[in-house]
mmCIF file of C-alpha atoms in Angstrom:
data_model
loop_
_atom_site.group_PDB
_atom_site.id
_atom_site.type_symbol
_atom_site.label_atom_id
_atom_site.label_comp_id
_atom_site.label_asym_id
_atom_site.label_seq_id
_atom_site.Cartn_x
_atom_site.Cartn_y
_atom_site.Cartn_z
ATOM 1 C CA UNK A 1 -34.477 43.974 50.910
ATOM 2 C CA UNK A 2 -32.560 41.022 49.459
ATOM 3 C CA UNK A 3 -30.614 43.369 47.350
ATOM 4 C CA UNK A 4 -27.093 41.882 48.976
ATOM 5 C CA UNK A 5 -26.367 37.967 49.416
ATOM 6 C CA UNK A 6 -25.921 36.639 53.076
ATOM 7 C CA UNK A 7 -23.416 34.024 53.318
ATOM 8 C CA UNK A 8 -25.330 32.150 56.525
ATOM 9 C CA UNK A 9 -22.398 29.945 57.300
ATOM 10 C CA UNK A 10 -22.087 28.039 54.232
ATOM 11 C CA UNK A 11 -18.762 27.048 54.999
ATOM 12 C CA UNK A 12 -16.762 28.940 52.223
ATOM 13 C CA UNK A 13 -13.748 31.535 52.831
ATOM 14 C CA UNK A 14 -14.130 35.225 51.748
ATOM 15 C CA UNK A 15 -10.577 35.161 50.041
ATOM 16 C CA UNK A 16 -10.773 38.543 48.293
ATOM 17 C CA UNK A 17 -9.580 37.123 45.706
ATOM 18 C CA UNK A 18 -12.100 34.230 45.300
ATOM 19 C CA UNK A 19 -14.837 35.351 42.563
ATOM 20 C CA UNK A 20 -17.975 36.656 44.179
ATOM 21 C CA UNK A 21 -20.493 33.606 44.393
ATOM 22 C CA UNK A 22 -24.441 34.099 44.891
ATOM 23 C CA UNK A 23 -25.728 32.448 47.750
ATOM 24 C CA UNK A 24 -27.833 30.102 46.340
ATOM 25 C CA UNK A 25 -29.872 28.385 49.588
ATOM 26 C CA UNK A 26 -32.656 30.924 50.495
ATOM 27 C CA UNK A 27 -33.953 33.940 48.478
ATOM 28 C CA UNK A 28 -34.842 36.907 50.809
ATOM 29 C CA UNK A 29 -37.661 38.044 48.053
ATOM 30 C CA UNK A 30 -39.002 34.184 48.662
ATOM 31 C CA UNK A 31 -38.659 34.685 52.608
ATOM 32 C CA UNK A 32 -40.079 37.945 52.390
ATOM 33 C CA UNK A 33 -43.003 36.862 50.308
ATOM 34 C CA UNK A 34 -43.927 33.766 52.440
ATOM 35 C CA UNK A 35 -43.875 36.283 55.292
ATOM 36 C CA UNK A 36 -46.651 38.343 53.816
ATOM 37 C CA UNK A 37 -48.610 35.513 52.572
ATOM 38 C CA UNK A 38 -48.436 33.647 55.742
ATOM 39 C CA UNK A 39 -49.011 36.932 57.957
ATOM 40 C CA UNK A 40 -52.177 37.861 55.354
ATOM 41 C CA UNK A 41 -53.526 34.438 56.154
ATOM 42 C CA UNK A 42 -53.111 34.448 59.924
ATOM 43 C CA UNK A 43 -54.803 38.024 59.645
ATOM 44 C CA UNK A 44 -57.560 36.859 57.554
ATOM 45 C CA UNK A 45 -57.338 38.720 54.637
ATOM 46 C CA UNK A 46 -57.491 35.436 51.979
ATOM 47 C CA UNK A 47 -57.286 32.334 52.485
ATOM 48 C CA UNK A 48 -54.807 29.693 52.224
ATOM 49 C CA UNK A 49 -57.897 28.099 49.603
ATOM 50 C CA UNK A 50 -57.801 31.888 47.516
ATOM 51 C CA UNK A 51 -53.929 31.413 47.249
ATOM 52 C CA UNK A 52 -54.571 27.858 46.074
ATOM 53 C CA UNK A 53 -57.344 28.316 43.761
ATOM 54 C CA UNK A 54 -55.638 31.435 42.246
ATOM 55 C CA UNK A 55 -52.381 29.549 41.924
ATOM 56 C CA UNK A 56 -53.818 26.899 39.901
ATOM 57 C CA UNK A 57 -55.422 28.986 36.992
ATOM 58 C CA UNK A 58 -52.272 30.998 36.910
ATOM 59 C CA UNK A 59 -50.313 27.859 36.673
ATOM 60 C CA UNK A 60 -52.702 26.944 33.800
ATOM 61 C CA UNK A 61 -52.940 29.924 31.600
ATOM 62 C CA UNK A 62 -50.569 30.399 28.759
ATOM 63 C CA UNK A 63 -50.472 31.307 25.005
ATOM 64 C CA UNK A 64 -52.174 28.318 24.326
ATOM 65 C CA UNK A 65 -55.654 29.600 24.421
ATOM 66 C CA UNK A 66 -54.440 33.122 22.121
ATOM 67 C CA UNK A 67 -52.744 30.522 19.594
ATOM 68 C CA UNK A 68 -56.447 28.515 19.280
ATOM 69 C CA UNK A 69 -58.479 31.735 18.980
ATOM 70 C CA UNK A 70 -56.446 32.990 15.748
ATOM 71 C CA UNK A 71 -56.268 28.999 14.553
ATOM 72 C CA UNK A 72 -59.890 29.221 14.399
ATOM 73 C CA UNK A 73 -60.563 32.971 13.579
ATOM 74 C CA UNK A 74 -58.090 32.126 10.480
ATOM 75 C CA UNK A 75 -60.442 29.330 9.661
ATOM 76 C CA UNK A 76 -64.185 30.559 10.728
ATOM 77 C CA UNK A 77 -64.573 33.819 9.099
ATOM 78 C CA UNK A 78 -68.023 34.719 11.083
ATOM 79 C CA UNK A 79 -65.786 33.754 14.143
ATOM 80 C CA UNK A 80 -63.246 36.073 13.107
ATOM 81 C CA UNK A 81 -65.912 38.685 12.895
ATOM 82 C CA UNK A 82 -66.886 38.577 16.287
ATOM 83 C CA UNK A 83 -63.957 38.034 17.623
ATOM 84 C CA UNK A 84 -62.676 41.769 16.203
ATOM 85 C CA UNK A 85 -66.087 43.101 17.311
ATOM 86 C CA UNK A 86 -65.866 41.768 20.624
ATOM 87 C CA UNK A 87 -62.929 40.252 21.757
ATOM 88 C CA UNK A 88 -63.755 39.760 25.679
ATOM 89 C CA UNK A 89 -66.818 37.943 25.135
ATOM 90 C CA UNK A 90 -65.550 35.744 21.673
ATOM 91 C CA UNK A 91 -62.677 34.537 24.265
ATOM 92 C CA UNK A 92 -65.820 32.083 25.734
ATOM 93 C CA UNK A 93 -66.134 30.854 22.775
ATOM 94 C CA UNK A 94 -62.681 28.751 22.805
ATOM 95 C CA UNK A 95 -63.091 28.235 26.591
ATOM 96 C CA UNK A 96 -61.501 31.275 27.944
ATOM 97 C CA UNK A 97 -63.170 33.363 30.541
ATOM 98 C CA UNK A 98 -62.391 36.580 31.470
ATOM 99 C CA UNK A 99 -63.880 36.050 34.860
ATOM 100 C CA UNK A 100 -61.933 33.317 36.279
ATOM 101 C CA UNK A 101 -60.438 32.580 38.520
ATOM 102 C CA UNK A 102 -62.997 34.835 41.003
ATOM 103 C CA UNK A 103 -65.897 35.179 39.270
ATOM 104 C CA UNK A 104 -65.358 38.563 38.246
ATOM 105 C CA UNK A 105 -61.719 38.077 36.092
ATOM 106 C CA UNK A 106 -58.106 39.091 38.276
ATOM 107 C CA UNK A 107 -57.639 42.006 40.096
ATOM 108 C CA UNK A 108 -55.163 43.160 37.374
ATOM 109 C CA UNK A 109 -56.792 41.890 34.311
ATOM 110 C CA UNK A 110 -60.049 43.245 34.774
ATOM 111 C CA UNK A 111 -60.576 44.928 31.425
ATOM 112 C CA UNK A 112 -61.902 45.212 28.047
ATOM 113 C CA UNK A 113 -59.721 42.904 25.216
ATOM 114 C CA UNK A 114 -59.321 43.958 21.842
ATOM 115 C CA UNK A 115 -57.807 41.628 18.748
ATOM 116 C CA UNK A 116 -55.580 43.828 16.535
ATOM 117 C CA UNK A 117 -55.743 42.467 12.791
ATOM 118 C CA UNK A 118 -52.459 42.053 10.762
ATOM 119 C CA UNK A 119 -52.951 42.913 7.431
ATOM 120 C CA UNK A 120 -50.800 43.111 4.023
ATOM 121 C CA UNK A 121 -50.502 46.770 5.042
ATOM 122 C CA UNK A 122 -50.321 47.153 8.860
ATOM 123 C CA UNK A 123 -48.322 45.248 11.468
ATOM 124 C CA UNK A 124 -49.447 45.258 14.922
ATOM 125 C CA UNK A 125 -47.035 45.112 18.318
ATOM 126 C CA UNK A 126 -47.807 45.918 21.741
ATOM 127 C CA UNK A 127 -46.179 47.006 24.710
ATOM 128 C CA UNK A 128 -47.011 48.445 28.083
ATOM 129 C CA UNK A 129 -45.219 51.908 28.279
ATOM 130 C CA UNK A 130 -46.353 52.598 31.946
ATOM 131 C CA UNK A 131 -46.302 49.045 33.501
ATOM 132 C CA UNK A 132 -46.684 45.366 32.121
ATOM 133 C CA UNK A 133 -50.219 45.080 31.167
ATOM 134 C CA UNK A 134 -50.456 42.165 29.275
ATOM 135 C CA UNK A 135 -53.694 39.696 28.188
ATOM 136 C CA UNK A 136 -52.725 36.923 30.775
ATOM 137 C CA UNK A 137 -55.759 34.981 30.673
ATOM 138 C CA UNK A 138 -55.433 34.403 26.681
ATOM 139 C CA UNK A 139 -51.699 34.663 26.508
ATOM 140 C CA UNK A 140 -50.464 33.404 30.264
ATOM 141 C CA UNK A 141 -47.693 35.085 32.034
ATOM 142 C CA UNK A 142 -45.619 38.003 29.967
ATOM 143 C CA UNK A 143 -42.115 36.766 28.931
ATOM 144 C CA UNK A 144 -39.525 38.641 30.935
ATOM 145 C CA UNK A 145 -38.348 40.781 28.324
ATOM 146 C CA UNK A 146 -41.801 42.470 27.918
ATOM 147 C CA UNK A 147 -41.720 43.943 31.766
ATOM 148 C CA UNK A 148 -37.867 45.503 31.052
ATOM 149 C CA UNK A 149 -37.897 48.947 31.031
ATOM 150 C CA UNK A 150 -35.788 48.977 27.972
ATOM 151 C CA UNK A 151 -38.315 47.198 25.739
ATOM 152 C CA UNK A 152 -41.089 49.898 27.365
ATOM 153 C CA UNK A 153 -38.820 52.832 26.492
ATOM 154 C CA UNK A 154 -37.690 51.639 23.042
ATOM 155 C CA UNK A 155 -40.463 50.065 20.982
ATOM 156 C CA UNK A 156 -42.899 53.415 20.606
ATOM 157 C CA UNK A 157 -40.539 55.180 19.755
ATOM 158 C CA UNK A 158 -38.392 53.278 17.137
ATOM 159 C CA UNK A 159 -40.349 49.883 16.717
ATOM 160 C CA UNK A 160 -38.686 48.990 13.571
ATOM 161 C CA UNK A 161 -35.399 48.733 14.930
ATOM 162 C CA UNK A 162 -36.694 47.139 18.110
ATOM 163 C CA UNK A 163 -38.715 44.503 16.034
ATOM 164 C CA UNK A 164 -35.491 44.027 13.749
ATOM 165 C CA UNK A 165 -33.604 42.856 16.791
ATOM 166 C CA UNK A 166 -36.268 40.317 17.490
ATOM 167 C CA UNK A 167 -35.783 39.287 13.557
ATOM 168 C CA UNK A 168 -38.614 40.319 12.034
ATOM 169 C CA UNK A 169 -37.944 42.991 9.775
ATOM 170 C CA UNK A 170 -40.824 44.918 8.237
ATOM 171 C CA UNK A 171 -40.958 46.612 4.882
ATOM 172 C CA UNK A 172 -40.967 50.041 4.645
ATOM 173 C CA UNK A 173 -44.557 50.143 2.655
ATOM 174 C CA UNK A 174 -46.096 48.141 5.716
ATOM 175 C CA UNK A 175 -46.855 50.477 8.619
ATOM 176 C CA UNK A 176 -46.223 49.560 12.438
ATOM 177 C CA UNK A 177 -48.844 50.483 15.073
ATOM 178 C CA UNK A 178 -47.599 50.488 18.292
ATOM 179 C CA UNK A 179 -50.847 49.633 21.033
ATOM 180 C CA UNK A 180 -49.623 51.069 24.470
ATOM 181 C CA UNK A 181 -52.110 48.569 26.713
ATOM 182 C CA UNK A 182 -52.938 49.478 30.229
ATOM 183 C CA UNK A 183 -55.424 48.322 33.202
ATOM 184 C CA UNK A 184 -58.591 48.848 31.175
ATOM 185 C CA UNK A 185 -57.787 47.835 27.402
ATOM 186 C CA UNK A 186 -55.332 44.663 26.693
ATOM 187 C CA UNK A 187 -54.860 43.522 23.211
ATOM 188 C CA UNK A 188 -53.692 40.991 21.172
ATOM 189 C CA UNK A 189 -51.878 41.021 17.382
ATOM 190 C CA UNK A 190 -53.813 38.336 15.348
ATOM 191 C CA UNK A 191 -51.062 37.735 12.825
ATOM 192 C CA UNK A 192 -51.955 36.761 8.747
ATOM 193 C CA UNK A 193 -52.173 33.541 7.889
ATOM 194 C CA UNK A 194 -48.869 32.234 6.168
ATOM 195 C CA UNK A 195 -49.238 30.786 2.467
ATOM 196 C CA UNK A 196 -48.845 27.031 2.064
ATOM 197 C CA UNK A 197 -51.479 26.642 4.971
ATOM 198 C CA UNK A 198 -54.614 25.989 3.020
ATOM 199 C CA UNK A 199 -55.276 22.591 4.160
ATOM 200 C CA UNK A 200 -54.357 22.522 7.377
ATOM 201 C CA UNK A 201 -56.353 21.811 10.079
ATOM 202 C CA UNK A 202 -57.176 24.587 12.948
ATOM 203 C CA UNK A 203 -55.076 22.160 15.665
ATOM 204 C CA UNK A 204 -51.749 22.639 12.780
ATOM 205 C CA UNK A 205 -52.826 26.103 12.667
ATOM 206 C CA UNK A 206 -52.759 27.086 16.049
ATOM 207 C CA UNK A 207 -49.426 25.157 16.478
ATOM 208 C CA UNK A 208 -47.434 28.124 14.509
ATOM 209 C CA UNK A 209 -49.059 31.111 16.418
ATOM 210 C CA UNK A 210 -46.941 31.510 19.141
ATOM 211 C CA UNK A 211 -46.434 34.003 21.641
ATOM 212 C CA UNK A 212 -44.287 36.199 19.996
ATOM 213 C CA UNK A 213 -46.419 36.223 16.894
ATOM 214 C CA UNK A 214 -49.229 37.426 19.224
ATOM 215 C CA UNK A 215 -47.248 39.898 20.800
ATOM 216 C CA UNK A 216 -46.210 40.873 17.517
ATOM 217 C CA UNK A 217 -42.520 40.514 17.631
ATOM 218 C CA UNK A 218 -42.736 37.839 15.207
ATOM 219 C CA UNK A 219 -44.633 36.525 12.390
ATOM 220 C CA UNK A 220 -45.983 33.129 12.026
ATOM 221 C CA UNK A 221 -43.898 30.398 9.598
ATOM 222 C CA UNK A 222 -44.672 26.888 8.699
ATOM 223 C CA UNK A 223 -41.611 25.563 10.180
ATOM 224 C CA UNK A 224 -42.116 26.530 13.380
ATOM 225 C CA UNK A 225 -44.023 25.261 16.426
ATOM 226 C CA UNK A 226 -45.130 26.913 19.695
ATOM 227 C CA UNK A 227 -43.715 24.302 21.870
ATOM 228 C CA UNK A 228 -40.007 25.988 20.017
ATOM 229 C CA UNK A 229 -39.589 29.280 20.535
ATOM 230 C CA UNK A 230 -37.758 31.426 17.623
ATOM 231 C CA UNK A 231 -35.038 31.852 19.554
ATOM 232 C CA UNK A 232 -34.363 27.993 19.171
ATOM 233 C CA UNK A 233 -34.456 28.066 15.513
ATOM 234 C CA UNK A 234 -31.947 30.857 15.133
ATOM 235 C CA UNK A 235 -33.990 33.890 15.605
ATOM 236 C CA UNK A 236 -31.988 36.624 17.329
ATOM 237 C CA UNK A 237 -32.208 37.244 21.116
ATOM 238 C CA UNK B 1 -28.260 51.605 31.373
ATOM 239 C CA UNK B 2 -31.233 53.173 32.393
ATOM 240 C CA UNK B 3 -31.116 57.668 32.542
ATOM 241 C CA UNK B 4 -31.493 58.090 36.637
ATOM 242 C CA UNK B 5 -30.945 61.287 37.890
ATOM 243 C CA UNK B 6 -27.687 60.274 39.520
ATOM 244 C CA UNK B 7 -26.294 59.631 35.975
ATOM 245 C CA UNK B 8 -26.778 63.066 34.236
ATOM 246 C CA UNK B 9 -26.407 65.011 37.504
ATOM 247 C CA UNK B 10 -23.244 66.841 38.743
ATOM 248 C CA UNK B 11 -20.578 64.319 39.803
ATOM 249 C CA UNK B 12 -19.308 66.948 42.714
ATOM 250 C CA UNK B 13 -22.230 68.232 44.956
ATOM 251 C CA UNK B 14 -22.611 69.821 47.915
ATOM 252 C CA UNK B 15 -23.932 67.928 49.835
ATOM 253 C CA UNK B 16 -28.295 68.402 50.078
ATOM 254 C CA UNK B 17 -27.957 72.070 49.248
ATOM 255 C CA UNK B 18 -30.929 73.567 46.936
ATOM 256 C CA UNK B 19 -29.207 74.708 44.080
ATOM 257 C CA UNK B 20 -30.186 78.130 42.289
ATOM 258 C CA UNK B 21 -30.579 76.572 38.486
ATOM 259 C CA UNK B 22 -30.945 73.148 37.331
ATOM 260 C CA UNK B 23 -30.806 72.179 33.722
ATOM 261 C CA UNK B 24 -33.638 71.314 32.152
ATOM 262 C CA UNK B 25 -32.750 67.767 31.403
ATOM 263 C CA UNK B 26 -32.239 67.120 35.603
ATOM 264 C CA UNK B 27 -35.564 68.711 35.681
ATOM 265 C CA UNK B 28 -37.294 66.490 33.122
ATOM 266 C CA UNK B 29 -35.304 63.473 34.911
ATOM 267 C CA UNK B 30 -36.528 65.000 38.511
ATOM 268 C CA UNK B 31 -40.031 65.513 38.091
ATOM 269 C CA UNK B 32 -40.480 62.490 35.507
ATOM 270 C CA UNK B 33 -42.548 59.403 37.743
ATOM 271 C CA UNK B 34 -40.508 56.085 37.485
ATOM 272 C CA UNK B 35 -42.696 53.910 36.091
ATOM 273 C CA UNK B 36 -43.715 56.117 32.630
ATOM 274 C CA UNK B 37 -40.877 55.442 30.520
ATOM 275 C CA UNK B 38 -41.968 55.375 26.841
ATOM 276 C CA UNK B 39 -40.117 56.992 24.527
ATOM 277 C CA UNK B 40 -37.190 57.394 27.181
ATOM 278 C CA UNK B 41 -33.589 56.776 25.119
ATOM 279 C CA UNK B 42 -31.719 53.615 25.791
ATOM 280 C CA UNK B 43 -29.543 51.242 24.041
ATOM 281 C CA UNK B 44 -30.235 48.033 22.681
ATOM 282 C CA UNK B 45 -30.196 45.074 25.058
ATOM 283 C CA UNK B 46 -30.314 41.901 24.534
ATOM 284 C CA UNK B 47 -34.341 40.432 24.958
ATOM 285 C CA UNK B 48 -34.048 37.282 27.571
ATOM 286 C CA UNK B 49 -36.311 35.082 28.343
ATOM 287 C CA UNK B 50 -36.621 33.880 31.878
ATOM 288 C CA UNK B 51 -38.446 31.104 33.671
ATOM 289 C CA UNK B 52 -40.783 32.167 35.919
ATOM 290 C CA UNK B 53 -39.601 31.324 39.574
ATOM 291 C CA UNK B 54 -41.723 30.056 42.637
ATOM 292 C CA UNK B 55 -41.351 33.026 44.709
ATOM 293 C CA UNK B 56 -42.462 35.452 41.747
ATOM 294 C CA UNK B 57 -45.401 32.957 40.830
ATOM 295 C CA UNK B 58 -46.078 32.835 44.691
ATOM 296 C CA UNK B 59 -45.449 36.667 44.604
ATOM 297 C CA UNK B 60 -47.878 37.234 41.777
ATOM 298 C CA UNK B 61 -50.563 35.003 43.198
ATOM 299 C CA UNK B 62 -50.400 36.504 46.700
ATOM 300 C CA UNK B 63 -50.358 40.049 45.362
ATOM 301 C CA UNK B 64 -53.480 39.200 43.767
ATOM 302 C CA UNK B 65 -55.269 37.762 46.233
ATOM 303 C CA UNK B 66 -54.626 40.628 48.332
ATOM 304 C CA UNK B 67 -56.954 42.823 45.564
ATOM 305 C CA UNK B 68 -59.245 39.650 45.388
ATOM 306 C CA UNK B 69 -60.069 40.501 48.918
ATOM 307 C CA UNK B 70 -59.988 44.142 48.681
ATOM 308 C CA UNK B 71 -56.928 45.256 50.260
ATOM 309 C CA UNK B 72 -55.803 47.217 47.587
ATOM 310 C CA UNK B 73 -56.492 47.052 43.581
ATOM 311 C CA UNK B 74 -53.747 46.535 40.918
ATOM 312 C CA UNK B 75 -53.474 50.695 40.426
ATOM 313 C CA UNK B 76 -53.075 50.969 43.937
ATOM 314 C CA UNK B 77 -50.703 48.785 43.619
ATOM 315 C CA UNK B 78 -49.058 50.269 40.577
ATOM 316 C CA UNK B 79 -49.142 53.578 42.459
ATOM 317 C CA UNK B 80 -47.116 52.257 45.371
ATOM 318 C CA UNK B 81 -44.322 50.634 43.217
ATOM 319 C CA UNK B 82 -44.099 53.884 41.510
ATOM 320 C CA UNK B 83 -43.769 55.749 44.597
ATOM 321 C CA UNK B 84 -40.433 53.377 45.642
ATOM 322 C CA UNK B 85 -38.673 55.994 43.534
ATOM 323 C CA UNK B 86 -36.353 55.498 40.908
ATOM 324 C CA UNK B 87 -33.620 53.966 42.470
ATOM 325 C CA UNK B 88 -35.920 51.171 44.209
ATOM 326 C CA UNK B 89 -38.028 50.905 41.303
ATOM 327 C CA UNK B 90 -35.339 50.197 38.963
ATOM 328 C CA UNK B 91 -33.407 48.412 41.122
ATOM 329 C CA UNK B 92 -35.448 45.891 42.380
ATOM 330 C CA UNK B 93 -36.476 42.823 40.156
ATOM 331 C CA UNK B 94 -39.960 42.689 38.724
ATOM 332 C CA UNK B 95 -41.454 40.480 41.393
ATOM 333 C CA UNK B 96 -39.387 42.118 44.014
ATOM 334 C CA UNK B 97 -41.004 45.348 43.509
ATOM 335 C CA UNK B 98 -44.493 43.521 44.004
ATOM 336 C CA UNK B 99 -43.398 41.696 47.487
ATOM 337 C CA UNK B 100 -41.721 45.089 48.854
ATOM 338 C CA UNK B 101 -44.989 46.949 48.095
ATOM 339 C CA UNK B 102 -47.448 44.566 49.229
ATOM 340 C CA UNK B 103 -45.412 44.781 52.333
ATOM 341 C CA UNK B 104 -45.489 48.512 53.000
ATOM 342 C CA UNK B 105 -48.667 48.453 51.960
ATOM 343 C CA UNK B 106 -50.083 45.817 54.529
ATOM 344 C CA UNK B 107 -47.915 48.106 56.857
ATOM 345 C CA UNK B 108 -49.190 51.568 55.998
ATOM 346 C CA UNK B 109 -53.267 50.231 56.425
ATOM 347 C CA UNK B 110 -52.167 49.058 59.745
ATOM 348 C CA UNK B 111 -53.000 45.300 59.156
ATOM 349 C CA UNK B 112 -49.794 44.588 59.917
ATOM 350 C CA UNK B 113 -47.145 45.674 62.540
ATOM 351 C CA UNK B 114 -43.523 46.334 61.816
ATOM 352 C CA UNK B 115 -42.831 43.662 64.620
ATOM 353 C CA UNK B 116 -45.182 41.324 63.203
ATOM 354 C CA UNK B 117 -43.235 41.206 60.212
ATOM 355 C CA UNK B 118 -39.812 41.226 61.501
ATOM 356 C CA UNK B 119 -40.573 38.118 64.003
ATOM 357 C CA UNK B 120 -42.791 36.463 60.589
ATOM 358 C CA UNK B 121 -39.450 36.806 58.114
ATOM 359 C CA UNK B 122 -37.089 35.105 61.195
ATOM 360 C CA UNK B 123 -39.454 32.453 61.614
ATOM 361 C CA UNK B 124 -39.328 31.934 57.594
ATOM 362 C CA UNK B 125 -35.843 32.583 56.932
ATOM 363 C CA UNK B 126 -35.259 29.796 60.155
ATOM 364 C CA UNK B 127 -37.805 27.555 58.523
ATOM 365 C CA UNK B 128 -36.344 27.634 55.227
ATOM 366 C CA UNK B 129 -32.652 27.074 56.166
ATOM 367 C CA UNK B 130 -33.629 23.945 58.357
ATOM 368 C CA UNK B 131 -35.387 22.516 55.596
ATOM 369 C CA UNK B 132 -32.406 23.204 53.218
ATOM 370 C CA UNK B 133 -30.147 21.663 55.803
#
């Protein structure tokens, strides 16, 4: 289904010789797609409003909200606190609900939410060995990479070398815990706090936690800033 | 690449015949489900990122109002991509996977016909290549 490119009389000659070209005008995944929406709706099984209303949260989410829950957790140590006791419910507190955008969270999301702590000793990174279960409603839509079967082969069983190709090498005396997330438990790495960050603010904060750091690929530094990824300023992709 | 059974199999069969012995790395690769692949070898690739297109958005969204409304639920839904086999699983892309499953599943519950959905993607595909005209 879509697998192959038509060429719907586009005009161009199928020289063998001419370097194979994708067809760029219609996507059969798209056609296919609007087929089953449009069929679902006719049917009555959700509504052209459910597809709306759905699209627009999922337009909205993004790491945004994870990168203002560490800003503050790094800042509010009681908030901190609660948020590692109870991560699904502290996510309110920064405007986050788990229950949008139906009332009782997504289909896919429903699910308890952990916070993994980086410490001096332990470096957190998680992956989804079985599927791509990932926190979307703190951290938006998984990056690409994260739903390839290579990095869901690769990083439980040699996460060093995995994270080292991501550039962030960790020591030998700091251990790395691999969290295998699925449909009921998601989590989030709440990276440390770099030095030379004592008087910032909790808005300049959350401005250096960005996704990767919260996937735990990466590690927050004060020259960076989530609207540039890593992979802007040189780290390795 | 990824280990599929047609890369560590024999490269002369006969064809569909039960063979006597297999080894036991075609039987690990055999009875293994597609979609459980941690630990699995591979080489390093390299991580890109990729926007996220309309039709996967759309393909997300309408996936998930399909559970919204009860049709299925996201294992269900996980089941059925695992269930393409290997080949489709790891051929397809991401969101592809999600649009071909939603598909056969709106098929296999009976909400929707096989014609229903062939005359649906002509009327699309027609739709969309007069508006791109």
């Amino acid at each position: 289904m879509g697998a192959h490119h038509h060429h719907h009389g586009n005009g161009h000659s199928h020289d063998d010789h001419e370097p194979i070209r994708e067809a760029p005008e219609i996507s059969e995944f798209e056609v296919l797609e609007l087929a089953v929406r449009e069929l679902s709706i006719e049917k009555g099984l959700f509504s052209a409003e459910d597809h709306r209303r759905f699209s627009e949260w999922a337009e909205n989410i993004g790491p945004a909200g994870g990168s203002r829950l560490v800003a503050k957790a790094w800042t509010d140590p009681e908030f901190k606190r609660r948020l590692l006791d109870d991560g699904t419910a502290t996510c309110a507190e920064v405007g986050i609900d788990w229950r949008d955008p139906t009332g009782k969270g997504t289909p896919s999301d429903y699910t308890y939410f952990y916070v993994l702590e980086n410490t001096p000793d332990v470096h957190n990174v998680i992956v989804c060995t079985l599927c791509s279960c990932y926190p979307r409603p703190v951290l938006g839509m998984s990056p690409d990479w994260y739903r390839t079967p290579n990095y869901r082969r690769r990083l439980v069983r040699r996460p060093r070398e995995v994270l080292a190709e991501f550039g962030l090498h960790v020591p030998p005396s700091v251990e790395v815990r691999v969290h295998d997330s699925n449909q009921k438990s998601r989590f989030m790495v709440m990276p440390m706090r770099p030095a030379g960050t004592d008087d910032w603010t909790e808005a300049e904060l959350a401005a250096i936690v960005t996704r990767d750091t919260m996937i735990g690929v990466a590690v927050p530094q004060v020259d960076w800033t989530a609207t540039r990824a890593p992979s802007e300023l040189g780290g390795h992709r | 690449m990824q280990r599929r059974v047609s890369d560590i199999g024999p490269v002369e069969r006969t064809p569909l015949d039960s063979p006597y012995t297999i080894s036991t790395d075609l039987y690990e690769a055999l009875r293994h489900i597609p979609h459980d692949v941690g630990g699995q070898a591979d080489l390093p690739v390299p991580y890109l990122e990729k926007e996220e297109e309309n039709w996967e958005m759309n393909t997300y969204v309408t996936c998930e109002c399909l559970a919204w409304r009860g049709v299925w639920n996201a294992e269900m839904r996980r089941r059925a991509e695992n269930d393409l086999g290997a080949t489709l699983y790891f051929g397809l892309p991401y969101y592809a996977r999600w649009a071909t499953v939603a598909t056969k599943t709106l098929i296999d519950q009976g909400l929707i016909t096989p014609d229903e959905l062939s005359a649906k993607i002509d009327e699309v595909r027609a739709r969309l290549r007069k508006a791109a005209s």
